């Protein structure tokens, strides 16, 4: 019979002697039965019960033998372990304990582990059940526990099916408390998040005359501030002592009373007593000289701090001389506010919070030679997050400003270029004013391009994304790029042969590449090579760099590499900020890289810069690979030549023009009337709705600005379409279409025309909508 079958029988008949007894009774009863069939049934039943009883008994003996072998092997393994170890059954019954357990617990070690740990944990049964359940599921488990006597680590391993090996390890010293602090002679305690005292060393217990349950029984002036003097409720009455606090895991706080305060009865007042303390400390003279520094401070600042070193040589970032700050602190009467400073050194990115104590003198020393104790806290991670947030807020604020300025400029440029178009209709090339009008028109277009860069940085320009193969895009762009770099610079392209497609605006992506190539050219005045390479990159996990996180996934990476003079390390983080340039005045606007940054971010990608003043710069662009079906590009129509032909045709129909900017409204209305349209003008959405209240008024097309004082364009159009559902709509705006894309999607038969638009753009769009 298999062991699985025996296990099933054991569940049915839990005690083997019961089965054997029933077998004997069945056999005896069969002798007294006359009916042969009944006699045979009793005999068979008795035989089955007897075999079942023997099988279960055999299984129990086998399991007991196996358990004895496992216990013996585990006992040999932990017999000489210095930590208390136990082997228990599944019910917690102790099968073995090593000599260390006998020494640690003595007579308290009885039948079960729960009873043995009664004086160690407040609720040992719950702790043991939790760990044993994890070990049963995972094979092993461990937990660090703060007990009445310090920190311990309780671990358990499952051995076999019904046995567990337990090990109790004292980690008090490892957690920074216990013997380490006792050896220094410094009072030290560990407190939980709620202020409960979890541990207190001998020096602290001697100071206060026993063990306190909470820190409010120890200190008379809560809350505690690391680096400040606090009043301690000692056995001889209140005393003042300098306090240092270290944050631990799980909200635990390690609190030390430091030497140096004359009124604090602390053993070991020599500064050497804090050399190995896990709190970075420095003794600083009022003149700024660092008198002493413990190992924690030296490790934090990555320097040896030799004699004669001044604090200003280690830290900066106050915005004023460090010596002035120290002199002010030396004369202070009350608590001193903490300061956040930056470590000085090559490539050092360490930020520390410095808390100065009130001036104090060494016992028996010259009262005039007072010094300050500086308690340092590493806040590098906090300052990094703060810098990331500030940078994000700054870029967002500049982006909003750029977008608002671009919107206003687009309105002005629409009026300028539009009225220029109207003048050009009345002048031919032989006219003496024709050249001046062309200059106005061209410069208006240049201004529109500059505004487009502002919108690109603010990520509010209009994108027309399409599925692209970058190899084809760069091949089409090569001729123009070769003209841009000139004869001294060689342009080289290197493509991944299996490059994945991307989805981006081709025109804007070409602008990014051109900006990067022009910058690379300018960085090599004596000539060199610009390399553009592409490759597929699969990120198995997120890429974190330059305070940005690139999610895992498939990307197409474009690199633009130059051999120029590079960018200094202290300026590298600023290159994507608008109007920031490393070029001399007059050679750059500072918008090239910020434009590239805005376009790449709006495309859903990431751009990073690496630079070495000795070897040049590398710009990396990560664009998500496109794995969907090709998407049609939404086009306004055919080419500019077709627009010109169509715009010459006379139109007909009634157009309601709603625009709050009077110059734009004046140009648009004149342009449409010249093409034969009947134009009704309104300066606001409310005025337009009042006009449409007349049911006799027939309107074929709404041309409306999007952002206006009062009701905006999409809102009033939706109201008007409720009564006139067949009316076509043209939205115009100096902002990007994406700014209200969802609302436009809800408006049927509508298109978007970005400002600044020309006479041809306007009349062509209106004619396309009406016909």
XYZ file of C-alpha atoms in Angstrom:
771
model
C 0.000 0.000 0.000
C 1.364 3.457 -0.934
C 2.165 6.155 1.625
C -0.534 8.376 0.136
C -3.104 5.643 0.687
C -1.911 5.175 4.229
C -2.195 8.896 4.846
C -5.810 8.737 3.673
C -6.525 5.850 6.016
C -4.906 7.741 8.812
C -7.354 10.583 8.321
C -10.274 8.118 8.390
C -8.951 6.102 11.359
C -6.758 8.465 13.378
C -5.694 5.875 16.015
C -4.310 2.493 14.816
C -5.360 0.647 18.016
C -8.998 1.538 17.265
C -8.749 -0.140 13.857
C -7.064 -3.212 15.334
C -9.714 -3.489 18.079
C -12.511 -3.284 15.537
C -10.774 -5.965 13.469
C -10.646 -8.332 16.457
C -14.311 -7.670 17.277
C -15.305 -8.364 13.660
C -13.391 -11.654 13.675
C -14.954 -12.818 16.977
C -18.436 -11.821 15.788
C -17.997 -13.809 12.585
C -17.600 -17.031 14.631
C -21.055 -16.557 16.164
C -22.861 -15.773 12.893
C -24.678 -18.641 11.143
C -25.330 -16.893 7.810
C -22.283 -17.663 5.556
C -22.517 -14.428 3.557
C -22.683 -12.257 6.703
C -19.836 -14.272 8.253
C -17.719 -13.673 5.130
C -18.501 -9.920 5.196
C -17.441 -9.634 8.851
C -14.235 -11.520 8.162
C -13.386 -9.316 5.186
C -14.231 -6.147 7.142
C -12.076 -7.284 10.026
C -9.183 -8.026 7.690
C -9.450 -4.576 6.050
C -9.568 -2.811 9.426
C -6.622 -4.847 10.633
C -4.564 -3.991 7.564
C -5.551 -0.317 7.894
C -4.522 -0.246 11.532
C -1.199 -1.910 10.769
C -0.639 0.491 7.850
C -1.314 3.599 9.915
C 0.883 2.279 12.730
C 3.658 1.590 10.219
C 3.320 5.073 8.738
C 3.534 6.635 12.181
C 6.649 4.641 12.960
C 8.148 5.661 9.605
C 7.413 9.346 10.146
C 8.723 9.195 13.678
C 11.894 7.621 12.391
C 12.252 10.275 9.715
C 11.673 13.044 12.263
C 14.298 11.540 14.559
C 16.787 11.513 11.679
C 15.995 15.185 10.813
C 16.193 16.260 14.447
C 19.502 14.456 14.843
C 20.931 16.091 11.711
C 19.722 19.541 12.779
C 21.105 18.988 16.292
C 24.553 18.171 14.885
C 24.344 21.329 12.760
C 23.488 23.800 15.548
C 25.061 22.109 18.552
C 28.041 24.463 18.614
C 26.137 27.549 17.397
C 26.640 30.512 19.731
C 23.032 31.580 19.190
C 20.129 29.757 20.896
C 18.635 27.216 18.475
C 15.635 24.883 18.722
C 14.067 22.094 16.695
C 10.296 21.835 17.101
C 7.438 19.863 15.651
C 4.559 21.405 13.799
C 2.691 21.923 17.094
C 5.575 23.886 18.626
C 6.763 21.063 20.876
C 10.524 21.318 21.428
C 12.363 18.244 20.100
C 15.877 19.610 20.646
C 17.642 22.665 22.033
C 21.339 23.424 21.768
C 23.628 24.342 24.718
C 23.347 28.076 23.873
C 19.573 27.829 24.350
C 20.032 26.043 27.684
C 22.440 28.774 28.791
C 20.207 31.639 27.619
C 16.838 30.380 28.896
C 17.774 27.851 31.592
C 14.781 26.313 33.331
C 12.314 28.368 31.260
C 12.809 25.935 28.370
C 9.912 23.560 28.921
C 7.804 21.659 26.389
C 6.914 24.385 23.871
C 8.802 27.261 22.256
C 5.974 29.660 23.051
C 6.462 29.091 26.769
C 10.236 29.491 26.451
C 9.852 32.916 24.821
C 7.284 34.217 27.345
C 9.779 36.589 28.984
C 11.219 37.671 25.638
C 8.147 38.776 23.642
C 4.914 40.343 24.739
C 2.910 37.839 22.675
C 5.230 34.970 21.630
C 2.415 32.780 20.284
C 1.452 35.303 17.596
C 5.082 35.864 16.541
C 5.799 32.123 16.290
C 2.571 31.403 14.384
C 3.293 34.202 11.889
C 6.830 33.028 11.175
C 5.944 29.325 11.061
C 3.149 30.023 8.577
C 5.608 31.883 6.316
C 8.164 29.079 6.627
C 5.518 26.489 5.763
C 4.647 28.426 2.600
C 8.122 29.633 1.585
C 10.506 27.195 3.300
C 12.073 29.845 5.567
C 11.260 33.131 7.269
C 12.869 35.645 9.573
C 11.943 38.805 11.422
C 13.850 41.496 13.331
C 12.096 42.209 16.598
C 12.604 44.893 19.222
C 12.316 43.180 22.616
C 12.565 44.270 26.201
C 16.288 43.509 26.103
C 17.218 44.896 22.729
C 17.036 43.843 19.077
C 16.853 40.162 18.113
C 16.470 38.306 14.829
C 14.279 35.214 14.956
C 14.603 32.913 11.943
C 12.964 29.584 11.120
C 13.585 26.924 8.445
C 11.236 24.071 7.654
C 12.956 20.674 7.741
C 10.903 17.844 6.349
C 7.133 18.008 6.604
C 6.600 18.394 10.335
C 9.762 19.908 11.851
C 11.167 23.425 12.102
C 14.622 24.757 12.992
C 14.533 28.009 14.995
C 17.464 30.354 15.652
C 17.508 33.419 17.916
C 20.257 35.930 17.138
C 21.066 39.023 19.200
C 21.605 41.949 16.785
C 21.512 44.774 19.310
C 25.116 45.702 18.606
C 24.522 45.538 14.854
C 21.575 47.943 15.148
C 23.836 50.606 16.640
C 22.734 50.187 20.239
C 23.850 48.073 23.188
C 27.481 47.273 23.734
C 28.750 49.764 21.130
C 27.240 52.696 23.004
C 28.063 51.154 26.399
C 31.718 50.890 25.398
C 31.734 54.607 24.611
C 30.230 55.437 27.970
C 27.575 57.582 26.263
C 23.921 57.486 27.287
C 21.971 56.052 24.360
C 18.374 54.999 23.857
C 16.171 53.720 21.026
C 12.614 55.032 20.703
C 9.756 53.946 18.472
C 7.657 56.207 16.231
C 5.173 56.872 19.039
C 7.877 57.784 21.573
C 7.962 54.431 23.357
C 11.424 53.596 24.714
C 12.487 50.335 23.062
C 16.017 50.173 24.445
C 18.123 52.097 26.937
C 21.760 51.304 27.630
C 23.380 51.112 31.053
C 24.810 54.649 30.913
C 21.367 56.129 30.263
C 19.723 54.016 32.970
C 22.341 55.152 35.486
C 21.755 58.773 34.474
C 17.991 58.729 35.039
C 17.938 56.094 37.785
C 16.170 53.290 35.919
C 14.458 52.462 32.647
C 11.777 54.812 31.331
C 8.826 53.683 29.221
C 8.549 56.765 26.996
C 10.773 59.695 26.046
C 8.481 62.231 27.708
C 9.638 60.716 31.019
C 13.266 61.353 30.003
C 13.257 64.800 28.381
C 11.511 67.829 29.796
C 11.417 69.931 26.599
C 10.025 67.981 23.678
C 10.155 67.758 20.724
C 13.809 66.842 20.418
C 15.982 68.693 17.912
C 19.219 66.984 16.967
C 22.185 69.210 17.720
C 20.378 71.244 20.392
C 20.710 71.216 24.172
C 17.771 69.642 25.995
C 16.871 69.173 29.644
C 17.147 65.600 30.874
C 15.218 64.340 33.897
C 18.185 62.754 35.714
C 18.204 60.995 39.036
C 19.705 64.163 40.593
C 17.251 66.528 38.973
C 17.063 68.265 35.574
C 20.372 68.590 33.718
C 21.212 70.042 30.309
C 22.833 67.916 27.620
C 23.579 68.106 23.914
C 21.381 65.631 22.000
C 22.101 63.868 18.717
C 19.413 61.864 16.989
C 19.751 59.280 14.217
C 16.767 58.055 12.223
C 16.597 54.268 11.847
C 14.422 51.781 10.002
C 10.714 51.547 10.694
C 10.546 54.986 12.293
C 12.970 54.047 15.084
C 15.092 56.860 16.534
C 18.491 56.409 18.174
C 19.107 59.213 20.657
C 22.536 59.992 22.117
C 23.621 62.395 24.857
C 26.912 63.908 23.687
C 29.899 64.959 25.811
C 31.011 68.557 26.172
C 28.200 70.191 28.169
C 29.521 70.913 31.656
C 26.198 70.488 33.393
C 25.543 67.054 31.905
C 26.997 64.260 34.063
C 28.199 62.202 31.094
C 31.103 59.799 31.450
C 33.947 60.112 28.960
C 33.881 63.801 28.129
C 36.918 63.446 25.862
C 36.081 63.978 22.164
C 37.584 60.570 21.362
C 34.504 59.046 22.954
C 32.397 59.951 19.911
C 34.861 58.823 17.250
C 32.851 55.706 16.412
C 29.440 57.195 17.093
C 27.111 56.658 14.075
C 26.177 60.382 14.166
C 28.466 62.701 12.104
C 29.846 65.346 14.481
C 32.362 68.189 14.307
C 33.758 70.514 16.941
C 34.129 73.948 15.323
C 35.758 77.071 16.705
C 33.946 80.380 16.380
C 36.703 81.442 13.959
C 35.683 78.659 11.554
C 38.489 76.190 12.254
C 37.423 72.549 12.572
C 38.923 71.382 15.875
C 37.749 67.759 15.740
C 35.588 65.539 13.545
C 34.519 61.969 14.122
C 34.618 59.155 11.573
C 30.980 59.680 10.595
C 31.658 63.291 9.574
C 34.798 62.377 7.634
C 32.985 59.625 5.749
C 30.012 61.867 4.980
C 32.183 64.666 3.569
C 34.630 62.285 1.834
C 37.701 63.943 3.308
C 40.277 63.415 6.065
C 39.692 66.876 7.640
C 43.329 67.579 8.539
C 44.294 69.942 11.380
C 43.791 73.554 10.443
C 40.976 72.839 7.994
C 38.301 75.504 7.965
C 34.601 74.754 7.687
C 34.359 76.961 4.579
C 36.779 74.551 2.859
C 34.366 71.677 3.451
C 30.903 73.198 2.971
C 29.345 76.056 1.034
C 25.941 77.171 -0.184
C 24.956 79.641 2.532
C 24.923 82.604 0.198
C 27.186 84.442 2.633
C 30.592 83.753 4.247
C 30.579 80.728 6.554
C 32.701 82.695 9.054
C 29.897 85.274 9.450
C 27.397 82.489 10.139
C 29.676 80.949 12.800
C 30.289 84.291 14.515
C 26.539 84.907 14.591
C 25.976 81.406 16.014
C 28.678 81.922 18.658
C 26.850 84.978 19.973
C 23.380 83.450 19.839
C 21.315 83.084 22.980
C 18.515 80.841 21.751
C 18.192 77.840 19.443
C 19.960 78.097 16.102
C 18.042 77.191 12.927
C 19.540 74.385 10.815
C 21.260 75.210 7.537
C 21.471 73.129 4.356
C 24.943 73.170 2.806
C 26.711 71.417 -0.039
C 29.958 69.498 0.232
C 32.938 70.988 -1.609
C 34.967 68.683 -3.796
C 35.494 67.409 -7.304
C 32.209 65.991 -8.545
C 30.805 65.866 -5.010
C 27.007 65.856 -4.782
C 26.657 65.638 -1.010
C 24.149 67.848 0.778
C 24.104 68.025 4.562
C 21.881 69.583 7.162
C 24.074 71.317 9.737
C 22.712 71.983 13.213
C 24.930 74.036 15.521
C 24.733 73.852 19.281
C 24.982 76.879 21.490
C 28.579 77.858 22.367
C 30.232 75.714 25.046
C 33.674 75.368 26.603
C 35.654 72.295 27.473
C 35.598 71.398 31.190
C 38.492 73.168 32.872
C 39.321 75.058 29.676
C 39.457 78.740 28.843
C 35.890 80.156 28.947
C 36.869 82.526 26.156
C 37.742 79.638 23.834
C 34.140 78.554 23.323
C 33.351 76.180 20.489
C 30.306 74.879 18.664
C 29.229 71.297 18.088
C 27.961 70.704 14.541
C 25.632 67.759 14.038
C 25.471 66.710 10.368
C 22.645 64.843 8.639
C 22.932 63.483 5.105
C 20.087 65.038 3.098
C 21.492 64.375 -0.373
C 18.473 62.343 -1.460
C 16.069 64.936 -0.087
C 17.873 67.811 -1.821
C 18.000 65.837 -5.064
C 14.228 65.392 -4.970
C 13.811 69.059 -4.095
C 16.040 70.118 -6.988
C 14.082 67.863 -9.331
C 10.813 69.416 -8.152
C 12.159 72.973 -8.418
C 13.501 72.283 -11.919
C 10.157 70.833 -12.960
C 8.287 73.819 -11.539
C 10.687 76.244 -13.210
C 10.382 74.576 -16.599
C 6.602 74.451 -16.229
C 6.433 78.140 -15.294
C 8.677 79.150 -18.196
C 6.631 76.919 -20.485
C 3.403 78.597 -19.434
C 4.993 82.009 -19.925
C 6.328 81.009 -23.336
C 2.955 79.620 -24.375
C 1.137 82.787 -23.292
C 3.641 85.051 -25.040
C 3.448 82.915 -28.176
C -0.357 83.147 -28.182
C -0.290 86.946 -28.007
C 2.442 87.163 -30.644
C 0.494 84.870 -32.946
C -2.440 87.258 -32.817
C -0.162 90.193 -33.675
C 1.579 88.268 -36.441
C -1.753 87.184 -37.912
C -2.788 90.819 -38.203
C 0.608 91.947 -39.574
C 1.047 89.204 -42.163
C -2.667 89.257 -43.043
C -2.797 92.968 -43.794
C 0.487 92.592 -45.666
C -1.219 89.955 -47.852
C -4.060 92.399 -48.484
C -1.577 95.070 -49.582
C 0.238 92.627 -51.850
C -3.049 91.975 -53.669
C -2.992 95.643 -54.751
C 0.669 95.807 -55.731
C 2.531 93.942 -58.455
C 6.248 93.315 -58.705
C 6.851 96.528 -60.609
C 5.473 98.669 -57.811
C 8.090 100.557 -55.792
C 6.491 99.426 -52.523
C 6.428 95.766 -53.501
C 9.934 95.031 -52.141
C 9.132 96.653 -48.790
C 5.964 94.585 -48.479
C 7.894 91.381 -49.239
C 10.410 92.279 -46.506
C 7.580 92.791 -44.034
C 6.065 89.470 -45.071
C 9.349 87.560 -44.783
C 10.217 88.995 -41.384
C 6.719 88.239 -40.152
C 7.335 84.628 -41.196
C 10.680 84.637 -39.347
C 8.928 85.943 -36.257
C 6.320 83.205 -36.651
C 9.147 80.629 -36.735
C 10.592 82.058 -33.514
C 7.159 81.891 -31.892
C 6.940 78.293 -33.052
C 10.128 77.563 -31.129
C 8.597 79.085 -28.005
C 5.550 76.873 -28.457
C 7.817 73.887 -29.035
C 9.568 74.500 -25.717
C 6.254 74.917 -23.914
C 5.084 71.710 -25.661
C 2.042 73.502 -27.061
C 2.848 73.517 -30.761
C 0.727 71.592 -33.220
C 2.092 68.173 -34.063
C 1.031 66.086 -37.063
C 2.293 62.635 -36.055
C 2.819 59.903 -38.607
C 4.577 56.537 -38.649
C 8.189 57.107 -39.740
C 11.232 55.075 -40.639
C 14.062 57.242 -39.333
C 16.429 55.886 -41.951
C 14.281 57.382 -44.719
C 13.703 60.600 -42.779
C 17.423 61.164 -42.226
C 18.216 60.204 -45.818
C 15.828 62.901 -47.043
C 17.414 65.379 -44.631
C 21.043 64.576 -45.487
C 21.351 67.097 -48.326
C 20.169 69.971 -46.142
C 22.357 68.857 -43.223
C 25.458 68.745 -45.436
C 24.759 72.329 -46.467
C 24.356 73.322 -42.802
C 27.627 71.800 -41.562
C 29.746 73.269 -44.348
C 32.965 71.993 -45.897
C 35.095 71.668 -42.745
C 32.730 69.257 -41.033
C 32.028 65.693 -42.176
C 28.555 64.290 -41.643
C 28.334 60.509 -41.073
C 25.183 58.399 -40.675
C 25.164 54.951 -39.090
C 21.835 53.078 -38.927
C 20.616 49.922 -37.261
C 19.686 47.665 -40.218
C 16.548 46.439 -38.400
C 15.445 49.836 -37.108
C 11.903 49.887 -35.740
C 9.374 52.540 -36.853
C 8.324 55.436 -34.638
C 5.329 57.766 -34.572
C 6.253 61.426 -34.646
C 5.803 64.693 -36.503
C 8.307 64.476 -39.359
C 8.768 68.232 -39.707
C 9.322 68.766 -35.981
C 11.675 65.782 -35.684
C 13.720 67.167 -38.566
C 13.875 70.445 -36.628
C 15.308 68.594 -33.602
C 18.001 66.906 -35.699
C 18.920 70.172 -37.430
C 19.214 72.012 -34.103
C 21.520 69.334 -32.699
C 23.639 69.199 -35.861
C 24.016 72.991 -35.964
C 25.126 72.995 -32.324
C 27.620 70.222 -33.102
C 28.977 72.245 -36.041
C 29.364 75.361 -33.909
C 31.275 73.351 -31.291
C 33.938 72.464 -33.924
C 35.137 75.758 -35.475
C 38.232 74.007 -36.849
C 36.250 71.161 -38.375
C 35.639 67.552 -37.400
C 33.023 64.843 -37.715
C 29.352 64.817 -36.737
C 28.006 61.294 -36.343
C 24.278 60.539 -36.390
C 23.558 56.956 -35.406
C 20.345 55.071 -34.747
C 19.673 51.786 -32.991
C 16.950 49.758 -31.311
C 17.167 49.581 -27.522
C 15.040 47.295 -25.345
C 14.900 48.415 -21.706
C 14.117 45.442 -19.476
C 13.730 47.797 -16.522
C 13.278 51.583 -16.189
C 16.304 53.744 -16.994
C 16.958 56.462 -14.422
C 19.277 59.332 -15.268
C 19.376 63.120 -15.091
C 16.387 63.156 -12.679
C 14.178 61.435 -15.253
C 12.879 57.882 -15.516
C 12.503 56.201 -18.893
C 9.930 53.370 -18.585
C 10.864 49.875 -19.668
C 10.024 48.992 -23.260
C 11.206 49.185 -26.877
C 12.845 52.428 -28.001
C 14.538 53.830 -31.065
C 17.605 55.808 -29.962
C 19.117 58.602 -32.044
C 22.573 59.849 -31.079
C 24.232 62.996 -32.385
C 27.964 62.865 -31.601
C 30.491 65.636 -32.143
C 34.210 66.107 -31.515
C 33.920 69.646 -30.211
C 35.064 71.448 -27.108
C 32.285 69.965 -24.953
C 30.104 71.516 -22.302
C 31.407 72.218 -18.767
C 29.947 69.889 -16.138
C 28.442 72.765 -14.153
C 26.533 73.963 -17.246
C 25.388 70.603 -18.603
C 22.197 70.521 -16.524
C 21.130 73.935 -17.886
C 21.507 73.378 -21.635
C 17.799 72.598 -22.167
C 16.632 75.765 -20.427
C 15.267 78.459 -22.771
C 17.526 81.411 -23.595
C 20.511 79.652 -21.998
C 23.470 79.486 -24.387
C 27.187 78.856 -24.114
C 27.826 80.832 -27.305
C 29.024 84.417 -27.374
C 26.465 87.174 -27.488
C 24.828 87.490 -30.882
C 25.624 83.960 -32.067
C 22.682 82.129 -30.540
C 19.185 82.691 -29.162
C 19.362 79.950 -26.540
C 16.221 78.357 -27.979
C 17.739 75.561 -30.082
C 18.085 72.884 -27.391
C 15.014 74.012 -25.470
C 13.023 73.646 -28.688
C 14.454 70.158 -29.189
C 13.601 69.305 -25.595
C 9.996 70.460 -25.990
C 9.448 68.604 -29.273
C 10.940 65.363 -27.949
C 8.896 65.518 -24.739
C 5.671 66.283 -26.618
C 6.402 63.316 -28.887
C 6.584 61.108 -25.799
C 10.355 60.697 -25.840
C 13.365 61.652 -23.736
C 16.538 63.579 -24.500
C 19.799 63.448 -22.530
C 23.223 65.018 -22.949
C 26.692 63.688 -22.140
C 29.758 65.831 -22.582
C 33.490 65.689 -22.027
C 35.512 68.880 -22.600
C 38.273 66.696 -24.019
C 36.287 64.578 -26.481
C 33.005 66.368 -27.299
C 29.296 65.909 -26.652
C 26.712 63.213 -27.275
C 22.959 63.867 -27.335
C 20.720 60.808 -26.879
C 17.079 60.848 -28.008
C 14.831 58.002 -26.864
C 11.599 57.696 -28.884
C 9.121 54.858 -28.181
C 9.047 52.301 -30.973
C 5.720 52.073 -32.771
C 4.159 48.614 -33.004
C 0.636 49.472 -34.151
C -0.888 49.757 -37.641
C 0.010 52.812 -39.752
C -2.142 55.813 -38.943
C -3.260 58.273 -41.616
C -1.885 61.762 -41.227
C -4.573 64.415 -40.858
C -3.818 66.901 -43.601
C -5.354 70.277 -44.217
C -5.244 69.588 -47.931
C -2.892 69.514 -50.848
C 0.261 71.539 -51.329
C 0.680 75.272 -51.223
C 0.402 75.487 -55.016
C -3.048 73.899 -54.934
C -4.048 76.267 -52.152
C -3.078 79.244 -54.243
C -5.145 78.017 -57.162
C -8.177 77.289 -55.036
C -7.948 80.583 -53.172
C -8.308 82.481 -56.436
C -11.783 81.095 -56.919
C -14.717 83.163 -55.695
C -16.808 81.589 -52.971
C -20.289 82.054 -51.708
C -21.969 81.522 -48.376
C -22.547 83.228 -45.033
C -19.702 83.132 -42.506
C -20.090 84.120 -38.867
C -16.654 85.366 -37.703
C -16.152 85.447 -33.923
C -12.806 86.931 -32.806
C -12.045 89.109 -29.780
C -8.861 90.617 -31.318
C -10.047 93.540 -33.493
C -7.012 93.579 -35.894
C -7.345 89.859 -36.581
C -11.108 90.202 -37.054
C -10.643 93.111 -39.443
C -8.146 91.205 -41.613
C -10.155 87.968 -41.662
C -13.423 89.685 -42.552
C -11.817 91.665 -45.416
C -10.067 88.563 -46.745
C -13.294 86.531 -46.814
C -15.326 89.360 -48.361
C -12.711 89.687 -51.112
C -13.397 86.067 -51.963
C -17.122 86.648 -52.222
C -18.347 85.482 -48.813
C -20.924 87.306 -46.711
C -19.293 87.911 -43.331
C -21.078 88.573 -40.029
C -18.754 89.786 -37.271
C -18.976 89.276 -33.494
C -16.390 90.247 -30.887
C -17.487 87.674 -28.302
C -19.276 84.360 -27.958
C -22.205 86.014 -26.241
C -22.649 88.446 -29.138
C -22.575 85.555 -31.602
C -25.305 83.675 -29.731
C -27.439 86.843 -29.669
C -27.153 87.048 -33.480
C -28.080 83.405 -33.881
C -31.215 83.908 -31.777
C -32.856 85.207 -34.976
C -34.321 82.076 -36.621
C -34.460 83.844 -40.000
C -30.667 84.262 -40.056
C -28.948 81.707 -42.275
C -25.289 80.876 -41.488
C -23.225 78.304 -43.404
C -19.969 78.399 -41.418
C -18.664 79.451 -38.005
C -15.085 80.798 -37.891
C -14.265 81.297 -34.225
C -11.333 81.867 -31.939
C -10.908 79.243 -29.233
C -9.742 81.281 -26.227
C -11.782 84.425 -25.612
C -12.915 86.431 -22.593
C -16.126 84.988 -21.218
C -17.432 81.930 -23.056
C -14.794 80.071 -25.112
C -15.177 78.926 -28.693
C -16.062 75.222 -28.251
C -18.677 76.041 -25.612
C -20.673 78.548 -27.652
C -20.350 76.459 -30.817
C -21.886 73.435 -29.086
C -24.829 75.576 -27.973
C -25.287 77.000 -31.457
C -25.105 73.576 -33.113
C -27.964 72.369 -30.944
C -30.233 74.578 -33.108
C -28.105 74.519 -36.294
C -26.615 71.009 -36.478
C -25.562 71.219 -40.145
C -23.333 74.276 -39.773
C -19.614 73.733 -40.451
C -16.955 75.054 -38.032
C -13.384 76.390 -38.315
C -11.558 76.882 -34.996
C -8.587 79.283 -34.974
C -6.137 79.816 -32.108
C -2.638 80.924 -31.223
C -2.438 77.928 -28.878
C -1.921 74.351 -29.972
C -4.768 72.205 -31.186
C -3.944 69.667 -28.460
C -4.873 72.262 -25.819
C -8.551 71.667 -26.627
C -8.367 68.560 -28.813
C -10.919 66.607 -26.760
C -13.457 69.409 -26.985
C -12.962 69.785 -30.747
C -13.461 66.045 -31.169
C -16.949 66.510 -29.709
C -17.804 69.126 -32.376
C -18.842 67.541 -35.696
C -17.734 68.978 -39.062
C -14.957 71.051 -37.458
C -11.319 71.706 -38.425
C -8.504 73.630 -36.783
C -6.489 76.479 -38.321
C -3.470 77.586 -36.228
C -2.396 81.198 -35.965
C -0.647 82.965 -37.561
C -2.462 82.171 -40.800
C -2.190 83.887 -44.145
C -4.937 85.118 -46.435
C -4.457 82.013 -48.566
C -4.620 79.663 -45.552
C -7.845 81.226 -44.305
C -9.715 81.347 -47.626
C -8.567 77.853 -48.617
C -9.699 76.360 -45.288
C -13.111 78.075 -45.476
C -13.642 76.949 -49.071
C -12.658 73.363 -48.180
C -15.192 73.325 -45.341
C -18.028 74.763 -47.425
C -17.360 72.805 -50.625
